[in-house]
């Protein structure tokens, strides 16, 4: 299931909600606040995070290397969280929470962006696949709930006892400080974006806030005291319906992210040679 979900461009709409769930944990939020460049280089950080996620699913041997790289990167991240507790980024409970947030966001956004909600069997399969990805990242089985019966109480307990609307959460849904223009890509495109950024910047900031809060599971939204109206819910459903209608009609080069396109092409080539060993992409 991850083979199809993670590679589609619709993933770009769901990642902000997962990130918000991650940083709402006091330890994770403190680490991001003190050690991340998300304020000074938001586009670069987003690009690197997306590249890493794609490697987990499509990278094969490189997925293991990426798991090792991430753990090396986080070894020096430590400090004190908002509740005065010492934290280290590789503390198993904190590292596992960062990974765990992906599942409830995938499960929730499927109701908006997929043809239909996941069946119970699909939810179990998706969670089992997410656990396997966690092992690639170095998360031990003892540190993650091993089935959905264990996951949902763990998730709700974390919402109730740990999460908070901290500084990083507020920054990620802020519209008072628009995103800076991207500093990557062809020079002509960057110059054109800069020229139009006084208009585009605030629009993108509002869209980011809209999809971040909108695609957050409702119980998480309540735990973080984020407002969401009936009118906003109607707009989100209309927006999602447009995405859901257009996306399947796009050619593959527009529908899938580069790593997914390459993996799908490699799978087809192996299949033609009778050597297919990767999961077959859904039609």
XYZ file of N, CA and C in Angstrom:
849
model
N 0.824 -1.212 0.000
C 0.000 0.000 0.000
C 0.857 1.261 0.000
N 1.942 1.245 0.763
C 2.817 2.412 0.799
C 3.447 2.681 -0.559
N 3.679 1.609 -1.325
C 4.254 1.743 -2.665
C 3.410 2.709 -3.497
N 2.079 2.655 -3.342
C 1.199 3.535 -4.110
C 0.929 4.858 -3.407
N 0.797 4.842 -2.102
C 0.434 6.055 -1.374
C 1.544 7.093 -1.330
N 2.730 6.655 -0.949
C 3.813 7.601 -0.661
C 4.307 8.307 -1.910
N 4.197 7.661 -3.066
C 4.767 8.236 -4.275
C 3.883 9.217 -5.004
N 2.607 9.281 -4.669
C 1.716 10.197 -5.373
C 1.900 11.627 -4.883
N 1.646 12.587 -5.775
C 1.834 13.989 -5.393
C 0.859 14.409 -4.302
N -0.241 13.664 -4.118
C -1.175 14.028 -3.045
C -0.500 13.929 -1.666
N 0.596 13.156 -1.592
C 1.338 13.065 -0.338
C 1.798 14.445 0.121
N 2.073 15.333 -0.816
C 2.530 16.678 -0.470
C 1.493 17.423 0.367
N 0.220 17.073 0.200
C -0.839 17.737 0.959
C -0.968 17.197 2.376
N -0.511 15.961 2.601
C -0.726 15.316 3.897
C 0.461 15.465 4.846
N 1.652 15.707 4.305
C 2.842 15.759 5.157
C 2.795 16.878 6.202
N 2.267 18.078 5.886
C 2.237 19.113 6.923
C 1.469 18.704 8.178
N 0.383 17.947 8.020
C -0.375 17.500 9.192
C 0.444 16.533 10.028
N 1.169 15.617 9.366
C 2.014 14.676 10.106
C 3.119 15.427 10.845
N 3.713 16.405 10.182
C 4.765 17.192 10.834
C 4.225 17.916 12.058
N 3.014 18.457 11.944
C 2.431 19.170 13.085
C 2.229 18.224 14.261
N 1.748 16.999 13.989
C 1.584 16.013 15.061
C 2.917 15.689 15.722
N 3.966 15.598 14.923
C 5.287 15.288 15.467
C 5.756 16.365 16.429
N 5.746 17.610 15.963
C 6.350 18.701 16.757
C 5.474 19.107 17.922
N 4.209 18.659 17.956
C 3.357 18.973 19.107
C 3.793 18.225 20.353
N 4.611 17.187 20.195
C 5.192 16.526 21.361
C 6.254 17.454 21.939
N 6.247 17.722 23.251
C 7.190 18.694 23.814
C 8.653 18.427 23.481
N 9.072 17.172 23.532
C 10.472 16.855 23.252
C 10.814 17.080 21.788
N 9.922 16.639 20.905
C 10.167 16.807 19.470
C 10.110 18.283 19.104
N 9.118 18.992 19.648
C 9.010 20.418 19.365
C 10.231 21.188 19.827
N 10.753 20.847 20.995
C 11.946 21.531 21.500
C 13.147 21.253 20.603
N 13.275 20.004 20.157
C 14.390 19.662 19.279
C 14.322 20.410 17.967
N 13.126 20.499 17.388
C 12.952 21.215 16.131
C 13.163 22.713 16.344
N 12.651 23.238 17.444
C 12.781 24.665 17.732
C 14.245 25.079 17.864
N 15.037 24.226 18.514
C 16.409 24.592 18.826
C 17.427 24.151 17.774
N 17.100 23.125 16.983
C 18.117 22.542 16.106
C 17.750 22.525 14.624
N 16.493 22.823 14.279
C 16.069 22.720 12.881
C 16.185 24.068 12.172
N 16.229 24.006 10.831
C 16.287 25.226 10.017
C 14.929 25.475 9.358
N 13.851 24.959 9.959
C 12.557 25.065 9.293
C 12.097 26.511 9.145
N 12.602 27.415 9.979
C 12.235 28.826 9.836
C 13.079 29.526 8.785
N 14.372 29.217 8.740
C 15.282 29.917 7.837
C 15.372 29.261 6.455
N 15.087 27.973 6.369
C 15.167 27.261 5.093
C 14.012 26.273 4.972
N 12.762 26.771 4.975
C 11.621 25.846 4.969
C 11.546 24.996 3.715
N 11.891 25.554 2.556
C 11.809 24.787 1.313
C 12.870 23.697 1.284
N 14.077 24.039 1.724
C 15.140 23.041 1.749
C 14.831 21.913 2.717
N 14.303 22.272 3.898
C 13.977 21.233 4.878
C 12.874 20.331 4.342
N 11.862 20.932 3.717
C 10.769 20.132 3.167
C 11.276 19.203 2.066
N 12.159 19.714 1.219
C 12.702 18.896 0.136
C 13.494 17.715 0.683
N 14.309 17.974 1.699
C 15.111 16.893 2.274
C 14.230 15.861 2.972
N 13.203 16.316 3.679
C 12.298 15.387 4.366
C 11.553 14.512 3.368
N 11.096 15.121 2.271
C 10.373 14.360 1.261
C 11.299 13.347 0.595
N 12.522 13.750 0.300
C 13.492 12.837 -0.306
C 13.744 11.645 0.618
N 13.872 11.916 1.916
C 14.107 10.848 2.878
C 12.940 9.877 2.909
N 11.715 10.401 2.965
C 10.520 9.555 2.975
C 10.463 8.664 1.739
N 10.796 9.224 0.579
C 10.768 8.436 -0.645
C 11.795 7.310 -0.594
N 12.952 7.579 -0.004
C 13.967 6.533 0.110
C 13.490 5.388 0.989
N 12.756 5.678 2.061
C 12.289 4.623 2.952
C 11.482 3.583 2.177
N 10.676 4.047 1.226
C 9.755 3.157 0.530
C 10.340 2.622 -0.775
N 11.065 3.456 -1.501
C 11.522 3.078 -2.845
C 13.030 2.864 -2.950
N 13.762 3.109 -1.869
C 15.211 3.129 -1.978
C 15.899 1.781 -1.947
N 15.178 0.704 -1.572
C 15.776 -0.628 -1.453
C 17.008 -0.562 -0.523
N 18.201 -0.907 -1.009
C 19.378 -0.896 -0.130
C 19.646 0.501 0.431
N 19.327 1.515 -0.349
C 19.558 2.888 0.121
C 18.632 3.260 1.274
N 17.521 2.540 1.423
C 16.619 2.808 2.540
C 17.323 2.533 3.865
N 18.067 1.447 3.937
C 18.807 1.114 5.160
C 19.880 2.168 5.419
N 20.574 2.580 4.364
C 21.592 3.622 4.518
C 20.964 4.916 5.027
N 19.769 5.236 4.531
C 19.092 6.446 4.975
C 18.693 6.342 6.444
N 18.263 5.155 6.868
C 17.948 4.965 8.283
C 19.151 5.216 9.164
N 20.322 4.714 8.746
C 21.555 4.948 9.512
C 21.915 6.440 9.504
N 21.745 7.087 8.351
C 22.088 8.512 8.245
C 21.229 9.347 9.190
N 19.941 9.040 9.244
C 19.046 9.802 10.111
C 19.428 9.644 11.581
N 19.804 8.443 11.975
C 20.187 8.250 13.371
C 21.484 8.989 13.691
N 22.423 8.988 12.746
C 23.651 9.770 12.961
C 23.329 11.257 13.087
N 22.422 11.725 12.230
C 22.038 13.135 12.233
C 21.433 13.560 13.564
N 20.709 12.652 14.215
C 19.986 13.002 15.441
C 20.781 12.743 16.725
N 21.977 12.188 16.599
C 22.726 11.842 17.819
C 23.028 13.051 18.701
N 23.300 14.184 18.094
C 23.692 15.343 18.884
C 22.548 16.250 19.277
N 21.315 15.851 18.984
C 20.166 16.707 19.273
C 19.643 16.379 20.661
N 19.880 17.275 21.575
C 19.449 17.091 22.959
C 19.216 18.456 23.582
N 18.533 18.482 24.709
C 18.273 19.743 25.400
C 17.216 19.549 26.465
N 16.430 20.588 26.711
C 15.372 20.556 27.723
C 14.072 20.992 27.071
N 12.993 20.236 27.280
C 11.730 20.585 26.615
C 10.961 21.633 27.404
N 9.758 21.968 26.936
C 8.969 23.043 27.534
C 8.497 22.725 28.944
N 8.580 21.454 29.342
C 8.160 21.060 30.690
C 9.354 20.849 31.612
N 10.530 21.274 31.154
C 11.728 21.175 31.978
C 12.355 19.801 32.014
N 11.972 18.929 31.079
C 12.495 17.571 31.060
C 13.629 17.466 30.049
N 14.721 16.796 30.403
C 15.786 16.595 29.414
C 15.299 15.679 28.289
N 15.743 15.968 27.092
C 15.362 15.109 25.972
C 16.588 14.820 25.112
N 16.517 13.715 24.403
C 17.482 13.365 23.366
C 16.681 12.858 22.188
N 17.053 13.279 20.963
C 16.245 12.957 19.783
C 16.101 11.456 19.562
N 17.072 10.664 20.021
C 17.026 9.222 19.804
C 16.431 8.459 20.981
N 15.885 9.173 21.959
C 15.133 8.478 23.003
C 14.035 7.660 22.318
N 13.978 6.345 22.557
C 13.066 5.494 21.773
C 11.629 5.992 21.715
N 11.079 6.466 22.824
C 9.682 6.902 22.820
C 9.471 8.102 21.907
N 10.437 9.030 21.876
C 10.296 10.227 21.052
C 10.519 9.901 19.578
N 11.540 9.114 19.306
C 11.845 8.749 17.929
C 10.699 7.931 17.322
N 10.103 7.060 18.138
C 8.985 6.243 17.663
C 7.753 7.105 17.397
N 7.499 8.110 18.254
C 6.342 8.974 18.036
C 6.440 9.698 16.691
N 7.624 10.189 16.362
C 7.806 10.878 15.085
C 7.387 9.968 13.936
N 7.777 8.713 14.005
C 7.398 7.782 12.944
C 5.914 7.419 13.025
N 5.413 7.233 14.219
C 4.025 6.771 14.392
C 3.016 7.733 13.789
N 3.312 9.026 13.772
C 2.336 10.022 13.312
C 1.917 9.806 11.862
N 2.756 9.168 11.066
C 2.392 8.964 9.667
C 1.138 8.145 9.490
N 0.954 7.129 10.335
C -0.176 6.221 10.134
C -1.530 6.902 10.323
N -1.804 7.595 11.453
C -3.131 8.200 11.588
C -3.416 9.262 10.536
N -2.373 9.929 10.046
C -2.597 10.927 8.996
C -2.943 10.241 7.679
N -2.219 9.180 7.309
C -2.582 8.418 6.111
C -4.016 7.888 6.226
N -4.329 7.343 7.391
C -5.655 6.744 7.596
C -6.755 7.797 7.479
N -6.517 8.974 8.064
C -7.537 10.022 8.061
C -7.689 10.659 6.686
N -6.582 10.992 6.029
C -6.676 11.711 4.758
C -7.216 10.836 3.632
N -7.145 9.530 3.795
C -7.742 8.655 2.796
C -9.236 8.924 2.657
N -9.877 9.344 3.736
C -11.307 9.640 3.701
C -11.615 10.830 2.796
N -10.625 11.680 2.587
C -10.800 12.865 1.752
C -10.215 12.667 0.352
N -9.013 12.122 0.273
C -8.267 12.116 -0.973
C -8.321 10.788 -1.717
N -8.805 9.742 -1.073
C -8.916 8.444 -1.725
C -10.312 8.219 -2.283
N -10.437 7.177 -3.071
C -11.751 6.849 -3.629
C -12.739 6.503 -2.523
N -12.253 5.819 -1.494
C -13.111 5.415 -0.374
C -12.206 5.196 0.841
N -12.742 5.257 2.059
C -11.916 4.996 3.247
C -11.314 3.602 3.202
N -10.215 3.423 3.910
C -9.608 2.098 3.999
C -10.562 1.138 4.703
N -10.575 -0.090 4.270
C -11.281 -1.139 4.995
C -10.460 -1.515 6.226
N -11.060 -2.204 7.209
C -10.265 -2.656 8.357
C -9.052 -3.488 7.945
N -9.208 -4.335 6.935
C -8.076 -5.157 6.484
C -6.978 -4.289 5.883
N -7.355 -3.265 5.136
C -6.356 -2.373 4.562
C -5.635 -1.571 5.648
N -6.371 -1.153 6.667
C -5.729 -0.429 7.768
C -4.687 -1.308 8.450
N -5.010 -2.568 8.645
C -4.050 -3.481 9.277
C -2.822 -3.671 8.386
N -3.056 -3.806 7.094
C -1.930 -3.981 6.187
C -1.061 -2.728 6.172
N -1.694 -1.563 6.107
C -0.934 -0.313 6.085
C -0.104 -0.161 7.355
N -0.704 -0.486 8.501
C 0.042 -0.349 9.748
C 1.211 -1.329 9.792
N 0.996 -2.550 9.312
C 2.091 -3.534 9.282
C 3.234 -3.045 8.391
N 2.894 -2.434 7.260
C 3.929 -1.893 6.384
C 4.657 -0.729 7.049
N 3.917 0.099 7.775
C 4.531 1.243 8.460
C 5.482 0.759 9.560
N 5.133 -0.329 10.221
C 6.037 -0.920 11.201
C 7.332 -1.387 10.539
N 7.223 -1.983 9.353
C 8.423 -2.449 8.653
C 9.322 -1.274 8.275
N 8.710 -0.181 7.860
C 9.503 1.020 7.579
C 10.200 1.489 8.853
N 9.498 1.424 9.982
C 10.104 1.810 11.248
C 11.338 0.992 11.576
N 11.310 -0.288 11.248
C 12.483 -1.132 11.505
C 13.663 -0.676 10.650
N 13.389 -0.261 9.422
C 14.447 0.286 8.566
C 15.067 1.522 9.216
N 14.268 2.286 9.937
C 14.753 3.498 10.596
C 15.396 3.214 11.943
N 15.436 1.957 12.339
C 16.082 1.597 13.595
C 15.166 1.622 14.791
N 13.846 1.606 14.573
C 12.888 1.600 15.683
C 12.604 0.151 16.070
N 12.903 -0.194 17.306
C 12.715 -1.561 17.783
C 11.228 -1.872 17.955
N 10.877 -3.131 17.762
C 9.478 -3.537 17.913
C 8.932 -3.191 19.297
N 9.777 -3.273 20.310
C 9.284 -3.007 21.666
C 8.897 -1.538 21.870
N 9.346 -0.654 20.958
C 9.084 0.779 21.122
C 7.894 1.273 20.322
N 7.285 0.398 19.521
C 6.096 0.766 18.744
C 4.998 -0.243 19.020
N 3.752 0.196 19.180
C 2.649 -0.766 19.275
C 2.672 -1.700 18.067
N 2.474 -2.980 18.291
C 2.645 -3.961 17.232
C 1.368 -4.313 16.481
N 0.249 -3.728 16.872
C -0.991 -3.935 16.130
C -1.920 -2.759 16.425
N -3.022 -2.700 15.709
C -3.932 -1.561 15.857
C -4.622 -1.540 17.214
N -4.848 -2.713 17.793
C -5.459 -2.750 19.126
C -4.564 -2.051 20.155
N -3.256 -2.108 19.952
C -2.323 -1.416 20.837
C -2.075 0.023 20.384
N -2.151 0.256 19.067
C -1.793 1.581 18.562
C -2.764 2.665 18.998
N -4.072 2.424 18.832
C -5.010 3.516 19.076
C -5.032 3.987 20.527
N -4.980 3.100 21.544
C -4.847 3.605 22.922
C -3.548 4.391 23.138
N -2.450 3.913 22.554
C -1.167 4.638 22.635
C -1.284 6.025 22.014
N -1.894 6.086 20.849
C -2.056 7.355 20.136
C -2.913 8.324 20.945
N -4.053 7.862 21.439
C -4.956 8.757 22.187
C -4.341 9.173 23.518
N -3.592 8.272 24.134
C -2.919 8.622 25.386
C -1.877 9.725 25.149
N -1.167 9.627 24.041
C -0.172 10.652 23.727
C -0.852 11.987 23.441
N -1.984 11.947 22.718
C -2.730 13.183 22.482
C -3.124 13.845 23.795
N -3.615 13.036 24.720
C -4.160 13.576 25.971
C -3.077 14.015 26.945
N -2.022 13.217 27.048
C -1.043 13.439 28.110
C 0.193 14.218 27.676
N 0.499 14.243 26.391
C 1.761 14.823 25.967
C 1.636 16.039 25.051
N 0.786 15.968 24.054
C 0.813 17.003 23.019
C 0.377 18.353 23.558
N 0.942 19.411 22.943
C 0.656 20.771 23.374
C 0.783 21.722 22.184
N 0.028 22.817 22.196
C 0.138 23.812 21.117
C 1.345 24.721 21.350
N 2.537 24.185 21.148
C 3.759 24.906 21.479
C 4.137 25.921 20.400
N 5.304 26.538 20.578
C 5.749 27.591 19.665
C 5.883 27.087 18.237
N 6.430 25.892 18.063
C 6.629 25.362 16.715
C 5.283 25.086 16.048
N 4.333 24.542 16.794
C 2.991 24.320 16.258
C 2.407 25.639 15.769
N 2.506 26.674 16.591
C 1.941 27.975 16.207
C 2.638 28.535 14.974
N 3.946 28.352 14.892
C 4.680 28.855 13.723
C 4.266 28.138 12.448
N 4.016 26.834 12.547
C 3.696 26.056 11.357
C 2.303 26.351 10.809
N 1.426 26.908 11.624
C 0.091 27.257 11.126
C -0.103 28.764 11.053
N 1.004 29.509 11.182
C 0.916 30.972 11.152
C 0.699 31.468 9.725
N -0.082 32.525 9.599
C -0.206 33.213 8.309
C 0.289 34.651 8.413
N 0.777 35.041 9.590
C 1.275 36.414 9.764
C 2.690 36.578 9.243
N 3.422 35.455 9.117
C 4.768 35.501 8.559
C 4.791 34.600 7.322
N 4.543 35.173 6.130
C 4.467 34.349 4.911
C 5.767 33.606 4.642
N 5.644 32.486 3.958
C 6.806 31.709 3.558
C 7.721 32.549 2.667
N 9.049 32.387 2.791
C 9.948 33.063 1.864
C 9.875 32.403 0.497
N 10.235 33.113 -0.573
C 10.205 32.484 -1.902
C 11.239 31.379 -2.003
N 10.977 30.346 -2.794
C 11.953 29.260 -2.962
C 13.265 29.782 -3.523
N 14.374 29.209 -3.054
C 15.687 29.617 -3.550
C 16.320 28.519 -4.385
N 15.496 27.599 -4.904
C 15.977 26.514 -5.740
C 15.272 26.553 -7.087
N 15.855 25.849 -8.065
C 15.263 25.792 -9.383
C 15.936 26.734 -10.356
N 15.456 26.750 -11.596
C 16.043 27.617 -12.622
C 16.000 29.083 -12.214
N 17.030 29.817 -12.594
C 17.141 31.214 -12.187
C 15.939 32.036 -12.670
N 15.497 31.803 -13.916
C 14.366 32.566 -14.440
C 13.105 32.326 -13.609
N 12.892 31.069 -13.215
C 11.705 30.746 -12.414
C 11.791 31.410 -11.043
N 12.996 31.410 -10.459
C 13.153 32.031 -9.138
C 12.903 33.532 -9.204
N 13.386 34.171 -10.248
C 13.160 35.611 -10.398
C 11.681 35.908 -10.586
N 11.004 35.074 -11.365
C 9.571 35.270 -11.579
C 8.791 35.079 -10.291
N 9.177 34.068 -9.503
C 8.508 33.839 -8.219
C 8.722 35.000 -7.265
N 9.947 35.503 -7.209
C 10.222 36.633 -6.320
C 9.366 37.842 -6.691
N 9.208 38.063 -7.989
C 8.414 39.213 -8.433
C 6.955 39.086 -7.994
N 6.442 37.865 -8.039
C 5.041 37.667 -7.677
C 4.810 37.271 -6.236
N 5.895 37.200 -5.445
C 5.763 36.673 -4.092
C 4.914 37.524 -3.146
N 4.869 38.831 -3.298
C 3.966 39.594 -2.418
C 2.523 39.114 -2.479
N 2.122 38.526 -3.623
C 0.779 37.960 -3.742
C 0.782 36.461 -3.452
N 1.753 35.740 -4.032
C 1.795 34.288 -3.885
C 2.123 33.853 -2.463
N 3.037 34.571 -1.803
C 3.471 34.185 -0.461
C 2.325 34.070 0.528
N 1.526 35.132 0.697
C 0.390 35.032 1.627
C -0.619 33.961 1.215
N -0.824 33.776 -0.105
C -1.757 32.733 -0.555
C -1.262 31.353 -0.146
N 0.039 31.090 -0.331
C 0.594 29.787 0.047
C 0.552 29.587 1.547
N 0.775 30.646 2.312
C 0.713 30.525 3.770
C -0.692 30.154 4.223
N -1.687 30.758 3.602
C -3.079 30.410 3.952
C -3.408 28.978 3.546
N -2.911 28.559 2.359
C -3.152 27.184 1.931
C -2.466 26.196 2.863
N -1.234 26.526 3.257
C -0.516 25.631 4.175
C -1.289 25.468 5.481
N -1.771 26.568 6.046
C -2.533 26.484 7.286
C -3.807 25.663 7.074
N -4.474 25.878 5.937
C -5.733 25.204 5.644
C -5.552 23.694 5.576
N -4.560 23.222 4.812
C -4.386 21.768 4.676
C -3.758 21.160 5.919
N -2.915 21.927 6.631
C -2.283 21.395 7.836
C -3.325 21.103 8.904
N -4.189 22.076 9.170
C -5.220 21.881 10.182
C -6.325 20.965 9.648
N -6.675 21.143 8.379
C -7.781 20.375 7.812
C -7.524 18.886 7.761
N -6.303 18.494 7.383
C -5.991 17.064 7.261
C -5.468 16.466 8.559
N -5.452 17.255 9.617
C -5.126 16.718 10.930
C -6.339 15.943 11.456
N -6.142 14.744 12.001
C -7.291 14.041 12.581
C -8.014 14.910 13.598
N -9.349 14.884 13.634
C -10.103 15.786 14.506
C -9.717 15.709 15.984
N -9.403 14.506 16.490
C -9.034 14.416 17.901
C -7.695 15.125 18.156
N -6.795 15.079 17.201
C -5.533 15.804 17.343
C -5.764 17.303 17.251
N -6.674 17.698 16.384
C -7.011 19.121 16.241
C -7.535 19.674 17.562
N -8.398 18.894 18.206
C -8.941 19.332 19.494
C -7.852 19.376 20.561
N -6.978 18.389 20.572
C -5.908 18.357 21.576
C -4.991 19.558 21.449
N -4.831 20.071 20.233
C -3.934 21.205 20.004
C -4.680 22.533 19.977
N -5.982 22.485 20.258
C -6.805 23.692 20.355
C -6.764 24.516 19.072
N -6.831 23.815 17.938
C -6.796 24.492 16.645
C -8.227 24.660 16.139
N -8.625 25.869 15.808
C -10.017 26.102 15.384
C -10.292 25.518 14.002
N -11.502 25.013 13.837
C -11.920 24.446 12.556
C -13.435 24.525 12.489
N -13.936 25.262 11.506
C -15.377 25.514 11.433
C -16.063 24.570 10.458
N -17.383 24.568 10.502
C -18.180 23.783 9.563
C -17.926 24.269 8.141
N -17.830 25.583 7.968
C -17.571 26.137 6.635
C -16.208 25.697 6.117
N -15.206 25.675 6.991
C -13.886 25.205 6.570
C -13.922 23.733 6.181
N -14.671 22.946 6.914
C -14.791 21.519 6.582
C -15.427 21.340 5.206
N -16.444 22.147 4.903
C -17.072 22.058 3.575
C -16.065 22.421 2.482
N -15.273 23.484 2.726
C -14.272 23.871 1.728
C -13.230 22.784 1.545
N -12.824 22.142 2.652
C -11.837 21.069 2.551
C -12.383 19.904 1.742
N -13.640 19.564 1.947
C -14.225 18.456 1.205
C -14.330 18.788 -0.289
N -14.652 20.044 -0.611
C -14.704 20.444 -2.020
C -13.303 20.414 -2.635
N -12.342 20.955 -1.923
C -10.953 20.960 -2.391
C -10.464 19.529 -2.603
N -10.733 18.652 -1.659
C -10.296 17.253 -1.756
C -10.964 16.552 -2.929
N -12.229 16.864 -3.169
C -12.941 16.237 -4.283
C -12.302 16.617 -5.617
N -11.878 17.864 -5.735
C -11.197 18.305 -6.963
C -9.901 17.528 -7.146
N -9.110 17.424 -6.076
C -7.850 16.670 -6.143
C -8.124 15.212 -6.496
N -9.113 14.645 -5.839
C -9.453 13.223 -6.047
C -9.931 12.970 -7.476
N -10.560 13.954 -8.078
C -11.067 13.816 -9.441
C -9.952 13.990 -10.476
N -9.068 14.938 -10.249
C -8.051 15.279 -11.250
C -6.873 14.318 -11.218
N -6.432 13.944 -10.021
C -5.167 13.215 -9.893
C -5.109 11.932 -10.722
N -6.111 11.063 -10.675
C -6.004 9.814 -11.450
C -5.934 10.035 -12.955
N -6.325 11.210 -13.411
C -6.320 11.502 -14.842
C -5.006 12.097 -15.329
N -4.104 12.373 -14.405
C -2.821 12.946 -14.794
C -1.912 11.874 -15.362
N -1.026 12.242 -16.301
C -0.012 11.277 -16.749
C 0.941 10.946 -15.603
N 1.582 9.800 -15.702
C 2.418 9.324 -14.601
C 3.506 10.317 -14.214
N 4.060 11.018 -15.191
C 5.152 11.952 -14.890
C 4.684 13.115 -14.015
N 3.380 13.383 -13.995
C 2.833 14.437 -13.147
C 2.182 13.873 -11.888
N 1.744 12.646 -11.949
C 1.016 12.063 -10.816
C 1.955 11.577 -9.721
N 3.149 11.094 -10.122
C 4.060 10.495 -9.147
C 5.330 11.319 -8.979
N 5.859 11.284 -7.790
C 7.119 11.964 -7.492
C 8.273 11.194 -8.146
N 9.415 11.859 -8.366
C 10.500 11.245 -9.152
C 10.941 9.870 -8.669
N 11.131 9.697 -7.364
C 11.586 8.396 -6.859
C 10.567 7.305 -7.141
N 9.294 7.630 -7.014
C 8.239 6.647 -7.284
C 8.194 6.309 -8.769
N 8.334 7.320 -9.623
C 8.331 7.053 -11.061
C 9.482 6.125 -11.438
N 10.662 6.398 -10.889
C 11.817 5.552 -11.201
C 11.604 4.124 -10.708
N 11.038 3.975 -9.501
C 10.803 2.640 -8.953
C 9.777 1.883 -9.778
N 8.730 2.568 -10.203
C 7.698 1.915 -11.006
C 8.258 1.495 -12.371
N 9.084 2.379 -12.960
C 9.691 2.040 -14.247
C 10.627 0.841 -14.108
N 11.408 0.810 -13.017
C 12.325 -0.315 -12.799
C 11.542 -1.608 -12.581
N 10.427 -1.517 -11.862
C 9.600 -2.712 -11.654
C 9.069 -3.241 -12.979
N 8.589 -2.338 -13.823
C 8.057 -2.776 -15.116
C 9.149 -3.428 -15.963
N 10.354 -2.855 -15.898
C 11.464 -3.437 -16.665
C 11.786 -4.838 -16.165
N 11.791 -5.034 -14.831
C 12.053 -6.368 -14.278
C 10.939 -7.341 -14.639
N 9.709 -6.827 -14.622
C 8.567 -7.682 -14.959
C 8.669 -8.171 -16.401
N 9.114 -7.277 -17.272
C 9.261 -7.680 -18.674
C 10.335 -8.752 -18.842
N 11.336 -8.719 -17.975
C 12.395 -9.725 -18.038
C 12.050 -10.966 -17.211
N 10.871 -10.939 -16.546
C 10.455 -12.076 -15.739
C 11.177 -12.160 -14.426
N 11.692 -11.000 -13.913
C 12.470 -10.998 -12.688
C 11.851 -10.111 -11.635
N 10.564 -9.824 -11.736
C 9.946 -8.865 -10.817
C 10.060 -9.351 -9.386
N 10.588 -8.459 -8.521
C 10.700 -8.810 -7.111
C 10.127 -7.755 -6.218
N 9.742 -6.610 -6.801
C 9.158 -5.521 -6.018
C 7.655 -5.636 -6.059
N 6.964 -4.983 -5.132
C 5.507 -5.013 -5.159
C 4.992 -4.373 -6.428
N 3.959 -4.999 -7.017
C 3.400 -4.455 -8.250
C 2.570 -3.222 -7.949
N 2.784 -2.120 -8.695
C 1.965 -0.927 -8.474
C 0.523 -1.172 -8.859
N -0.373 -0.553 -8.110
C -1.797 -0.696 -8.416
C -2.101 -0.009 -9.722
N -3.119 -0.472 -10.398
C -3.502 0.132 -11.678
C -4.227 1.444 -11.414
